[in-house]
PDB file of C-alpha atoms and ligand atoms in Angstrom:
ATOM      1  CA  UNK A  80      -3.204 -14.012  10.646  1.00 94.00           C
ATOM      2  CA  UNK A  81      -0.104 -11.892  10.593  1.00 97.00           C
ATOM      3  CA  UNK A  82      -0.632  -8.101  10.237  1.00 98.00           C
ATOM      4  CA  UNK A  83       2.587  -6.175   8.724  1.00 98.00           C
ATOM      5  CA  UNK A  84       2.298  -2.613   9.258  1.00 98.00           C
ATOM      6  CA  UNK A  85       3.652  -0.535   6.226  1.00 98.00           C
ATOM      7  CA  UNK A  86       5.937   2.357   7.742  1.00 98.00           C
ATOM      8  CA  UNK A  87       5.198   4.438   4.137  1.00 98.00           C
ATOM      9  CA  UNK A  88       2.579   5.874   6.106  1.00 98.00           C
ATOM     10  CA  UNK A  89       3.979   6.773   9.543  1.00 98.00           C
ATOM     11  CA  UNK A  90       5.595   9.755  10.449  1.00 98.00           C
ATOM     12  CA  UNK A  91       9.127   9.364   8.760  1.00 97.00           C
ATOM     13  CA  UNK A  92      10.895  12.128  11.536  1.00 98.00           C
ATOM     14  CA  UNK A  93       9.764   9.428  14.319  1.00 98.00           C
ATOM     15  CA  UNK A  94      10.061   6.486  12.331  1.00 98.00           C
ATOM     16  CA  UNK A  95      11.603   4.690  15.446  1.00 98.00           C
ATOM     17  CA  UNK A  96       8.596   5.387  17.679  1.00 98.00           C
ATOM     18  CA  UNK A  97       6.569   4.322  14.328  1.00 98.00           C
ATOM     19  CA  UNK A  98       7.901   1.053  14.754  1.00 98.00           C
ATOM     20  CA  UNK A  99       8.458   0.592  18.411  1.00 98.00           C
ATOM     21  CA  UNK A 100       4.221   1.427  18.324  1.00 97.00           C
ATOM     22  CA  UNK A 101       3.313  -1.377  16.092  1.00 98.00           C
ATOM     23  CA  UNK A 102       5.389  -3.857  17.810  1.00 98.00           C
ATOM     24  CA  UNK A 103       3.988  -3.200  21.189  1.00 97.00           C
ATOM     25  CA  UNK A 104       0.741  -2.656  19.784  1.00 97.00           C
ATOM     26  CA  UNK A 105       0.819  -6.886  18.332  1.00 96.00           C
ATOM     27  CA  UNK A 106       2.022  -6.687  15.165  1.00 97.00           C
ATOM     28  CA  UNK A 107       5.042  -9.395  14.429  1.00 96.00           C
ATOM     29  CA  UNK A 108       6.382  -7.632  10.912  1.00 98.00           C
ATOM     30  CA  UNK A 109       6.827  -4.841   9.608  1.00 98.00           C
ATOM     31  CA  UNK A 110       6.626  -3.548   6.032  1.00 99.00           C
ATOM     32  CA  UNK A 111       8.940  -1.532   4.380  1.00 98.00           C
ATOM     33  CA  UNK A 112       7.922  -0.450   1.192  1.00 98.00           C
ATOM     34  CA  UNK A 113      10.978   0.789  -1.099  1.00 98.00           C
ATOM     35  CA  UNK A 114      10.147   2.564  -4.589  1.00 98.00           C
ATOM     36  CA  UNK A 115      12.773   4.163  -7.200  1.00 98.00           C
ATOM     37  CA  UNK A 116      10.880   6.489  -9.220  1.00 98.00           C
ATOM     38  CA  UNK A 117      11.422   4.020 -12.161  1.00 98.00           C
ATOM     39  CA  UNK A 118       9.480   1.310 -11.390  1.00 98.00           C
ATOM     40  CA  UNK A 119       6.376   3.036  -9.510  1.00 98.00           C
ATOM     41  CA  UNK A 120       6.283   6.369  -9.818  1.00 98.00           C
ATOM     42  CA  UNK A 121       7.047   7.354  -6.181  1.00 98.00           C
ATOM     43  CA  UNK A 122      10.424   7.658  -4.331  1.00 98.00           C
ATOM     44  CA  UNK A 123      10.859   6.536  -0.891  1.00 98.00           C
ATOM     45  CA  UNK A 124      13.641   5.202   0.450  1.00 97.00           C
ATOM     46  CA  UNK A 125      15.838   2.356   0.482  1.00 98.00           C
ATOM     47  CA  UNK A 126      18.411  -0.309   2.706  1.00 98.00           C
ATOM     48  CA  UNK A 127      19.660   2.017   4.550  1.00 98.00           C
ATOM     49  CA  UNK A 128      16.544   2.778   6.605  1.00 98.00           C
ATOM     50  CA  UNK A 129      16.193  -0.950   6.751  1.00 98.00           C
ATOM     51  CA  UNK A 130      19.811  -0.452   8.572  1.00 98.00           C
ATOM     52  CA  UNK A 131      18.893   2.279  11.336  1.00 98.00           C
ATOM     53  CA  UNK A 132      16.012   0.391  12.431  1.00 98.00           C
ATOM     54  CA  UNK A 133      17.207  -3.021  12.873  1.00 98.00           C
ATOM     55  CA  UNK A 134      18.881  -2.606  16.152  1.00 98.00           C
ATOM     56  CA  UNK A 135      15.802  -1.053  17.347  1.00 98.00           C
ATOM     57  CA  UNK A 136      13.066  -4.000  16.313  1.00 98.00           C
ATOM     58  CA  UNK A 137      12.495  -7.737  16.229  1.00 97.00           C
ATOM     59  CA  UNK A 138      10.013  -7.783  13.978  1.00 98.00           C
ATOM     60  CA  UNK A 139       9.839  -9.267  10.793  1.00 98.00           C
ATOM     61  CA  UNK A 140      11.596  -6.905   8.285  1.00 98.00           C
ATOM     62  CA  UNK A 141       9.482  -7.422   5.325  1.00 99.00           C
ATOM     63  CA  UNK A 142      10.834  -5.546   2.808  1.00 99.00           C
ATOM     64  CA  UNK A 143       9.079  -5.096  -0.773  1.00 99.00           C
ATOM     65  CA  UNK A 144      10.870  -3.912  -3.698  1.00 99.00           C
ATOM     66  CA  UNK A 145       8.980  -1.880  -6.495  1.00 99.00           C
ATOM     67  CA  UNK A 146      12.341  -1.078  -8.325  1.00 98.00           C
ATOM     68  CA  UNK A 147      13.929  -2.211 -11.667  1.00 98.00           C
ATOM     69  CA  UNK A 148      16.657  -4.572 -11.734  1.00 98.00           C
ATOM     70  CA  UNK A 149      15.807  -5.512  -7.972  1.00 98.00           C
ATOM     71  CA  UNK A 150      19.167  -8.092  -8.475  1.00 98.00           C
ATOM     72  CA  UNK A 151      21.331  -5.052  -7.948  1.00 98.00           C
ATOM     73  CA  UNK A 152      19.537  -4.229  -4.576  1.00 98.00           C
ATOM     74  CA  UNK A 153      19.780  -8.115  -2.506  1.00 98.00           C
ATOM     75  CA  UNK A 154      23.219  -8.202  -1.220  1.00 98.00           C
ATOM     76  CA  UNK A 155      22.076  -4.645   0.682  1.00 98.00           C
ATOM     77  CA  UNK A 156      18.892  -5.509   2.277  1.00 98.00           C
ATOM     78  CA  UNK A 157      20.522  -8.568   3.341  1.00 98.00           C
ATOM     79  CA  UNK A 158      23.689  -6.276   4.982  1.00 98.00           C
ATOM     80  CA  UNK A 159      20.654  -4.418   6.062  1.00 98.00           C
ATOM     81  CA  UNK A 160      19.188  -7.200   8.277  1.00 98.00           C
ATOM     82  CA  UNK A 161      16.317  -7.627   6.177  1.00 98.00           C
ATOM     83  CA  UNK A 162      14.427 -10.713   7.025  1.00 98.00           C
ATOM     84  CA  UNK A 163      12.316 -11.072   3.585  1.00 99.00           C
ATOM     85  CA  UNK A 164      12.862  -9.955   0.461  1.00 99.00           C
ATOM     86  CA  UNK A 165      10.024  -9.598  -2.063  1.00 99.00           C
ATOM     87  CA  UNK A 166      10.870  -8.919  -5.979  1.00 99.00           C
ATOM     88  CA  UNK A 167       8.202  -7.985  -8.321  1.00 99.00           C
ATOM     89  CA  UNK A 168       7.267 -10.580 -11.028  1.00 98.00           C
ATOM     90  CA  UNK A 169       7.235  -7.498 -13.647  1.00 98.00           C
ATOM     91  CA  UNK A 170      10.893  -5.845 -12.695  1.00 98.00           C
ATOM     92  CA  UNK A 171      12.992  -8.636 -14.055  1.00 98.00           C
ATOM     93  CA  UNK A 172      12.974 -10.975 -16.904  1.00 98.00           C
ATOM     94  CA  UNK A 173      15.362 -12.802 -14.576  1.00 98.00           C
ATOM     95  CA  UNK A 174      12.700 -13.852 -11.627  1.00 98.00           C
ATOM     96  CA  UNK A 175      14.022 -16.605 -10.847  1.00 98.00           C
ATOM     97  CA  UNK A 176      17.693 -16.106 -10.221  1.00 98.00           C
ATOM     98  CA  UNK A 177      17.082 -12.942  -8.499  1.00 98.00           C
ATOM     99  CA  UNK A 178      14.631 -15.430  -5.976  1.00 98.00           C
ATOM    100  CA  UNK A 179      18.005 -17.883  -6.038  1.00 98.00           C
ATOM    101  CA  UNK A 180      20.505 -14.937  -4.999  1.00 98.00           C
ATOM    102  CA  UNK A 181      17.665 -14.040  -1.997  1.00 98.00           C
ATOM    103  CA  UNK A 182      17.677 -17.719  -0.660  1.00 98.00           C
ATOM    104  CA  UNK A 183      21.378 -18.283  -1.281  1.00 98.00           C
ATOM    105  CA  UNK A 184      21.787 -15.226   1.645  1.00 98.00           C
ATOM    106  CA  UNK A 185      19.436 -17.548   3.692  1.00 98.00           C
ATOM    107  CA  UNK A 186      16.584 -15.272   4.201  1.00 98.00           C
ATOM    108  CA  UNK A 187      13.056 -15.654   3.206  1.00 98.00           C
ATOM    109  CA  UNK A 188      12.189 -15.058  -0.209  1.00 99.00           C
ATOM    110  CA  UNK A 189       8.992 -13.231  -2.069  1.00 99.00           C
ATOM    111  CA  UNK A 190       7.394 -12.497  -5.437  1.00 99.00           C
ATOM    112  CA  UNK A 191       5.055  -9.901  -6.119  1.00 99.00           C
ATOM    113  CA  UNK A 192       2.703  -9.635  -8.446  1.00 99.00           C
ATOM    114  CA  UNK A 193       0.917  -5.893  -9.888  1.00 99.00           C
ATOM    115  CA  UNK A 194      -2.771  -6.296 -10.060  1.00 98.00           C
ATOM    116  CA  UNK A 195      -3.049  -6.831 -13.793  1.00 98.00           C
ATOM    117  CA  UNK A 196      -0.208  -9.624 -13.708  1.00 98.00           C
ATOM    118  CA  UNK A 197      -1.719 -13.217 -13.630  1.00 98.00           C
ATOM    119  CA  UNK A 198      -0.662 -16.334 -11.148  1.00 98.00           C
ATOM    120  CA  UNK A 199      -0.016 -18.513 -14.419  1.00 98.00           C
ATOM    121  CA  UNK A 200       2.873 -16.229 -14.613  1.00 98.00           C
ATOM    122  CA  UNK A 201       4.836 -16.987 -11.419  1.00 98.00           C
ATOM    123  CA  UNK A 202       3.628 -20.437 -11.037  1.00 98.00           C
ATOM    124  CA  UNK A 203       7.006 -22.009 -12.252  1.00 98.00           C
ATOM    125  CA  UNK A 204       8.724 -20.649  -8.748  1.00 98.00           C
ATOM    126  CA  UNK A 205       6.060 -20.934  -6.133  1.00 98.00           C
ATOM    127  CA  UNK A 206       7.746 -24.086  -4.800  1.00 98.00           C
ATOM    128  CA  UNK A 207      10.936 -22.158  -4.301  1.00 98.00           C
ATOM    129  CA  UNK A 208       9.456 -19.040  -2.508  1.00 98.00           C
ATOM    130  CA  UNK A 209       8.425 -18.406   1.108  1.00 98.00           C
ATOM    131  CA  UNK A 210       5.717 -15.838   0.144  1.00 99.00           C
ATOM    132  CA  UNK A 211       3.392 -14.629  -2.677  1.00 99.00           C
ATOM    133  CA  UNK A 212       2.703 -10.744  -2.569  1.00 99.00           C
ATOM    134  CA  UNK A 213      -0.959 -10.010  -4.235  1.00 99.00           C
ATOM    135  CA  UNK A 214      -1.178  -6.192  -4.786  1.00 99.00           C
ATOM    136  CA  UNK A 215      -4.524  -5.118  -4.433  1.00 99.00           C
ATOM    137  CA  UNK A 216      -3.853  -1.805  -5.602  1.00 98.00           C
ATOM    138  CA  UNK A 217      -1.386  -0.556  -7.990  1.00 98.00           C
ATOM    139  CA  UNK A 218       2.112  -0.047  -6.777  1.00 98.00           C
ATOM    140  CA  UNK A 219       3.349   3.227  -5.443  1.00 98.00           C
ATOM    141  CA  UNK A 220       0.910   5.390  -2.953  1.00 98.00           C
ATOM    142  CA  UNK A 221      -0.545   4.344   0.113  1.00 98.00           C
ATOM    143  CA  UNK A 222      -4.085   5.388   0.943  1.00 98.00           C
ATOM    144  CA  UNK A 223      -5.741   3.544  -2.586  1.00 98.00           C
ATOM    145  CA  UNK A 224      -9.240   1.845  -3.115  1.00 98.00           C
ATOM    146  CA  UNK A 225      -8.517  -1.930  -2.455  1.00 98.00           C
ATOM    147  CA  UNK A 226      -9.189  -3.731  -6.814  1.00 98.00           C
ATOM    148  CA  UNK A 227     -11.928  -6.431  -5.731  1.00 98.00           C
ATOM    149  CA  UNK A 228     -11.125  -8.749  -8.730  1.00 98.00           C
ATOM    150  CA  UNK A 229      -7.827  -9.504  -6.969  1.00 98.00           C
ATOM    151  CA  UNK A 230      -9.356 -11.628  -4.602  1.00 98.00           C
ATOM    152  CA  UNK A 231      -9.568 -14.081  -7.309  1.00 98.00           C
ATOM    153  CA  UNK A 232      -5.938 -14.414  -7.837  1.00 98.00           C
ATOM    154  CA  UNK A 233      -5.938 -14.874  -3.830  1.00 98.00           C
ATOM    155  CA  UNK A 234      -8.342 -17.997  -4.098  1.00 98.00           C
ATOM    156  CA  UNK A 235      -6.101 -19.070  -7.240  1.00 98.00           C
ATOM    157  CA  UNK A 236      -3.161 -19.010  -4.787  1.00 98.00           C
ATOM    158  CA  UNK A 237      -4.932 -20.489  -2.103  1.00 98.00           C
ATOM    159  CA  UNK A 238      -6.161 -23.729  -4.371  1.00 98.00           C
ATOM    160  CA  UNK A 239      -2.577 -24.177  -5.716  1.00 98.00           C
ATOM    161  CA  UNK A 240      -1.012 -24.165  -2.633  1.00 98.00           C
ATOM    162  CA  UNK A 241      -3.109 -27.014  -1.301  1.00 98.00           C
ATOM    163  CA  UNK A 242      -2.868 -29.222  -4.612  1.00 98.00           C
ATOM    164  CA  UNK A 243       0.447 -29.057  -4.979  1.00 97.00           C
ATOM    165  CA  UNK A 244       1.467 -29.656  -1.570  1.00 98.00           C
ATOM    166  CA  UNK A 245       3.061 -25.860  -1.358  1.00 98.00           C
ATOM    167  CA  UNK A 246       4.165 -23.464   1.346  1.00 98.00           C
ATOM    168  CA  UNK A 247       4.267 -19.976   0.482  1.00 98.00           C
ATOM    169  CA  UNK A 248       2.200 -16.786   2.985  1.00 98.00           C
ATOM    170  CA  UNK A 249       0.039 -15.330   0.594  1.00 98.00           C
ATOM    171  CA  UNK A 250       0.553 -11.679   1.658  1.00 99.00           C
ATOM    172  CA  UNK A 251      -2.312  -8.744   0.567  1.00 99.00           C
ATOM    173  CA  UNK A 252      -0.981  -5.244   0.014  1.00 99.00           C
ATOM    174  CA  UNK A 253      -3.137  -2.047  -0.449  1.00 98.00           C
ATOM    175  CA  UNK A 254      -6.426  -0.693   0.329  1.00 98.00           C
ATOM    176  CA  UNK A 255      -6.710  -3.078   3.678  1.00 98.00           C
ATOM    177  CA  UNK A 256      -9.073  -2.434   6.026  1.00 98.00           C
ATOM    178  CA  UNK A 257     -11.333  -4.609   8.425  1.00 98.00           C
ATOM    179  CA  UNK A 258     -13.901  -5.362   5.693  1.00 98.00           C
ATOM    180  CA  UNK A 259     -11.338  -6.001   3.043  1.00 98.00           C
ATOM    181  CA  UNK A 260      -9.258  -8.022   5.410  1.00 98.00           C
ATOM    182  CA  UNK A 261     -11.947 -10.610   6.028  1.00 98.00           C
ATOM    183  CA  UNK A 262     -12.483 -11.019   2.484  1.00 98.00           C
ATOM    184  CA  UNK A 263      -8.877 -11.560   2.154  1.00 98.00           C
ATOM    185  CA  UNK A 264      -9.011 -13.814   4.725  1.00 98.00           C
ATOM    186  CA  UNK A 265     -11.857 -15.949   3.735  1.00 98.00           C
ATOM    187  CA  UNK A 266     -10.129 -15.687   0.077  1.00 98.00           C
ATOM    188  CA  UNK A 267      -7.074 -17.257   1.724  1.00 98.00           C
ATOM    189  CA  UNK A 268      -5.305 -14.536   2.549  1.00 98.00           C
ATOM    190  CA  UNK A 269      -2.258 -15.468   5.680  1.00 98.00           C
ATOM    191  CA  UNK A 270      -0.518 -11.805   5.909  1.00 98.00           C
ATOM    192  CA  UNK A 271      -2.385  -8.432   5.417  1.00 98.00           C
ATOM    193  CA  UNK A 272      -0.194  -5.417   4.888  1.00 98.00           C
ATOM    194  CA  UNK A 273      -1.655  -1.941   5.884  1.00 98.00           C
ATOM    195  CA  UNK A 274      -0.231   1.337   5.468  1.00 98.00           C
ATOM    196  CA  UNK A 275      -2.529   4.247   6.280  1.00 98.00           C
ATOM    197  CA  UNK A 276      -5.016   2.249   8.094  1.00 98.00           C
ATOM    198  CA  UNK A 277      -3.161   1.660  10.722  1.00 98.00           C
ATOM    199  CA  UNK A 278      -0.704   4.544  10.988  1.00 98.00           C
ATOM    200  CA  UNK A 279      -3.438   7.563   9.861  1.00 98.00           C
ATOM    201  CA  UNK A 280      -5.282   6.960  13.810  1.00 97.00           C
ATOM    202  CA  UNK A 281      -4.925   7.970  16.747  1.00 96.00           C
ATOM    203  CA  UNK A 282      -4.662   4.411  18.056  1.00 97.00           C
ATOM    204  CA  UNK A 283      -2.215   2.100  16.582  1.00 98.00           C
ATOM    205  CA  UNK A 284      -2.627  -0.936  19.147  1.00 98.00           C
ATOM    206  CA  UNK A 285      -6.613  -0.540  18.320  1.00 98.00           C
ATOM    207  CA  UNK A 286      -6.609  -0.750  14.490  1.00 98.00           C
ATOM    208  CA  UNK A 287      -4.615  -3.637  14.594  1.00 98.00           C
ATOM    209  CA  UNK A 288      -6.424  -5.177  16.725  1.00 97.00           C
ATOM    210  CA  UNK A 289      -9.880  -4.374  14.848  1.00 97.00           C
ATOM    211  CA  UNK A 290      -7.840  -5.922  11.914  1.00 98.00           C
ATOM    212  CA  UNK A 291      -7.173  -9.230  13.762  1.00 97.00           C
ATOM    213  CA  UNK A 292     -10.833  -9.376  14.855  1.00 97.00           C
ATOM    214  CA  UNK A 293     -12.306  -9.176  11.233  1.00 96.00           C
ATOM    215  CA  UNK A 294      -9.992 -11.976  10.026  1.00 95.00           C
ATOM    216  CA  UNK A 295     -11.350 -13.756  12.895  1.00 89.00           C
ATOM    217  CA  UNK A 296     -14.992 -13.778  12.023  1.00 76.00           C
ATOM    218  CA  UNK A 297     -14.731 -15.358   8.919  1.00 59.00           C
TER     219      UNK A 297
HETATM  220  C1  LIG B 344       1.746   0.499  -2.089  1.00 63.17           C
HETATM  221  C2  LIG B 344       2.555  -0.172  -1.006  1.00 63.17           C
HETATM  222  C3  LIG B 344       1.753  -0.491   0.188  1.00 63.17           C
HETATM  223  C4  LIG B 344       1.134   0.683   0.874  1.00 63.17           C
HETATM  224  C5  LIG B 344      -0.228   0.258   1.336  1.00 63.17           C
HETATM  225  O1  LIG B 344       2.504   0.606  -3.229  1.00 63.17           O
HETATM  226  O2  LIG B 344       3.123  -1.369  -1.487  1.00 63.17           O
HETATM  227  O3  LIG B 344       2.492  -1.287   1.108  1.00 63.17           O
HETATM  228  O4  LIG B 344       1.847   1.162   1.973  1.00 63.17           O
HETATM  229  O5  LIG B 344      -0.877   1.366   1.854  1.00 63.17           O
HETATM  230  P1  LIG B 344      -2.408   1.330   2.252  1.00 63.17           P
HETATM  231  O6  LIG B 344      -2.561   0.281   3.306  1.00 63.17           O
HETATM  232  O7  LIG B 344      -2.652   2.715   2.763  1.00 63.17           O
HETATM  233  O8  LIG B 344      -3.167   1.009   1.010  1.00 63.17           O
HETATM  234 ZN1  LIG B 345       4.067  -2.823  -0.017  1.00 63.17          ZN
END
């Protein structure tokens, strides 16, 4: 199980200590959640962050995009060093060539879908992305009740993947925590994103670790 820290909820003035913690503390990405006001209504912040920590990281720069006309935003994240780029199945009539214009930079490509969107309506590009993002909460705070009936959408994923001979992470974002990891998990569930569960403690290193044990159990 991969767990991708989401730096919306660390301290922005020490956001290279933010990072630096999670890394040491066994994460392998980290989630950088970028909102335009348009979209989700929330602003946070965009490439250029992406930029200033790259020389300071190897992790997995997992970068999510809750922004209209996400096409205009590629070629920076990519400048940016941005590993993965996810685009949301509801910002662009256009899904698929804005997936194309991701892999054509020869990173990893993502689509992400809100909670009320359904699976039927991404299915046509699954084989050409590297990861499906469930949202288990609505886009644009961190800190929100994980939506149960997601989980279905999760097992939908899961099912589709093996029948059709797919490869995609199916990545869980909002409302994580160790009890709604393992349901993840169990739901089949391979990357859990978590904002203020991990960065609102004292201990980093220890609720990602508590994280990795309930995925465990199941
Ligand atoms: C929400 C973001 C999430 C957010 C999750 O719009 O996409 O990545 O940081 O935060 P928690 O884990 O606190 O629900
Ligand atoms: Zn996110």
């Amino acid at each position: 199980m991969k767990i991708a820290p989401s730096i919306l909820s660390a301290d922005f003035a020490e956001l290279k200590k933010e990072v630096k913690k999670v890394e040491q503390g066994g994460a392998k990405w980290i989630h950088v959640d970028t909102m335009d006001g348009h979209f989700v209504p929330n602003l946070t912040f965009g490439a250029n962050v992406v930029k200033a920590l790259r020389p300071h990281t190897d992790l997995l720069m997992d970068c999510h995009l809750m922004v209209e006309k996400p096409e205009e935003y590629i070629d920076s994240f990519y400048e940016a060093g941005a590993d993965l780029v996810t685009i949301h199945a509801e910002s662009t009539v256009h899904v698929h060539r804005a997936l194309q214009m991701i892999k054509n930079k020869g990173i990893k490509a993502g689509i992400a879908l809100n909670p009320a969107t359904p699976v039927s309506q991404v299915q046509a590009v699954l084989p050409m992305v590297d990861l499906v993002l469930v949202m288990t909460v609505n886009p644009g705070f961190g800190g929100q009740a994980f939506i149960p009936e997601t989980l279905d959408k999760i097992r939908q994923l899961d099912m589709l993947k093996k029948n059709e001979k797919l490869d995609y992470e199916i990545e869980v974002d909002g409302g994580i925590n160790p009890e709604t990891a393992a349901a993840c998990a169990e739901a089949g569930a391979t990357v859990m994103v978590a904002g203020s569960y991990i960065y609102n403690a004292e201990n980093a290193a220890s609720q990602i670790d508590s994280l990795q044990k309930a995925v465990n159990k199941g």
